[in-house]
C-alpha positions as MATLAB code, in Angstrom:
seq = 'MSDKFFFKGRQDARQHHTAYGGFKTNASQKSGSKKFPLNLAVTSEARKQEIEAQVAEAGLYASITVDTREGAVESIAELTVLLEKPDTVTKTKAPSRNDPCACGSGLKFKKCCG';
ca = [
     -27.529  -30.924   29.304;
     -27.817  -31.476   25.796;
     -24.602  -30.922   23.369;
     -26.673  -29.338   20.735;
     -26.390  -25.734   21.943;
     -22.706  -25.845   22.051;
     -22.007  -27.735   18.840;
     -19.749  -26.030   16.182;
     -19.942  -28.328   13.526;
     -17.162  -31.173   12.257;
     -13.631  -30.466   13.128;
     -12.518  -31.307    9.751;
     -15.164  -28.771    8.229;
     -13.259  -26.015    9.997;
     -10.244  -25.216    8.216;
      -7.875  -22.393    8.790;
      -8.053  -19.375    6.407;
      -4.420  -19.744    4.741;
      -5.036  -23.590    4.178;
      -7.566  -22.821    1.327;
      -6.035  -19.719   -0.282;
      -7.330  -16.928    1.882;
      -5.510  -13.633    2.135;
      -1.561  -13.487    2.085;
      -0.400  -13.269    5.419;
       3.360  -12.481    4.185;
       3.014  -10.315    1.453;
       6.313   -8.739    1.511;
       6.859   -8.482   -2.250;
       7.628   -4.917   -2.431;
       8.159   -3.710   -5.955;
      11.613   -1.934   -6.378;
      13.548   -3.747   -3.521;
      16.731   -5.705   -4.768;
      14.655   -9.025   -4.621;
      11.655   -7.650   -6.652;
      13.135   -4.859   -9.149;
      11.005   -2.897  -11.263;
      11.259   -4.227  -14.995;
      11.109   -0.972  -17.366;
      11.762   -0.761  -20.932;
      12.905    2.437  -22.849;
      13.579    3.333  -26.581;
      17.144    4.773  -26.653;
      20.235    5.229  -24.503;
      19.950    8.713  -23.386;
      16.209    7.804  -22.108;
      18.074    4.872  -19.906;
      20.336    7.386  -18.334;
      17.361    9.643  -17.544;
      15.509    6.842  -15.954;
      18.565    5.309  -14.012;
      19.086    8.684  -12.545;
      15.160    8.847  -11.473;
      15.568    5.484   -9.979;
      19.014    6.169   -7.979;
      17.447    9.515   -6.781;
      14.226    7.573   -5.451;
      16.227    4.937   -3.993;
      14.904    2.108   -5.891;
      16.257   -0.858   -7.926;
      15.167   -1.647  -11.548;
      16.139   -3.513  -14.446;
      16.198   -1.511  -17.642;
      15.874   -3.114  -21.053;
      16.582   -0.685  -24.213;
      14.164   -1.649  -27.106;
      15.393    0.270  -30.392;
      12.975   -1.770  -32.563;
      10.744    0.424  -34.702;
       7.494    1.087  -33.337;
       8.537   -0.009  -29.789;
       6.921    1.680  -26.752;
       8.419    3.124  -23.844;
       7.170    1.009  -20.613;
       7.613    2.865  -17.146;
       4.559    2.690  -15.726;
       5.525    1.002  -12.371;
       8.331    3.644  -12.024;
       5.592    6.445  -12.452;
       3.254    4.718   -9.885;
       5.987    4.425   -7.164;
       7.302    8.258   -7.904;
       3.580    9.765   -7.801;
       2.724    8.228   -4.992;
       0.208   10.702   -2.522;
       1.292   11.583    0.673;
      -0.945   10.411    3.788;
      -3.770   12.459    4.483;
      -4.383   13.683    8.066;
      -7.359   15.443    9.414;
      -7.200   17.766   12.594;
      -9.611   16.494   15.201;
     -12.535   18.970   15.811;
     -12.745   20.193   19.154;
     -15.498   18.726   21.485;
     -17.844   21.035   23.349;
     -16.123   21.127   26.541;
     -12.409   21.957   25.296;
     -10.905   25.068   25.864;
     -11.359   27.441   22.548;
      -8.619   27.414   20.139;
      -9.078   31.242   19.629;
      -7.024   31.786   22.979;
     -10.184   33.326   24.804;
      -9.888   31.033   27.680;
     -13.532   29.891   27.240;
     -14.914   26.703   26.471;
     -15.607   26.079   22.941;
     -19.266   25.717   23.374;
     -19.716   29.299   24.814;
     -17.126   30.915   22.320;
     -16.902   29.716   18.769;
     -19.154   26.549   19.108;
];
C-alpha cells in the first residue's frame, strides 16, 4: 500500500496554534481586579469621591487621578462599560408537538394550542 493517502505534510510545517501567535489560551486580564485596576481620571476632588463610592459599591478596584488643569477631560469610560453591562438573555424553549400543553388542559400541545 502506498503512503500517499496518509501523508499529512512535513512534521515541522504543522505547528501548534499558540506557538505562532494564535488565540490567547490564558486570557485572565479582568479589568477592575487588584492585578489590573481601572485607570480613571476626574476633574475635581468631589467627583473623585463620587467615583470612589461607585467603584466600592460595584466591588471593583481603580486608580483615580485628579486633573485640575484648564480644559481637562474626565475619563471614566472603563467604569461605565463595566457598570452598564447587560444581563444575560435567556429564551424559553418552545414546546414540541407531543409535550403537554402549557395552558393546563391535559392535552398534547399539538391538539390544544398548537
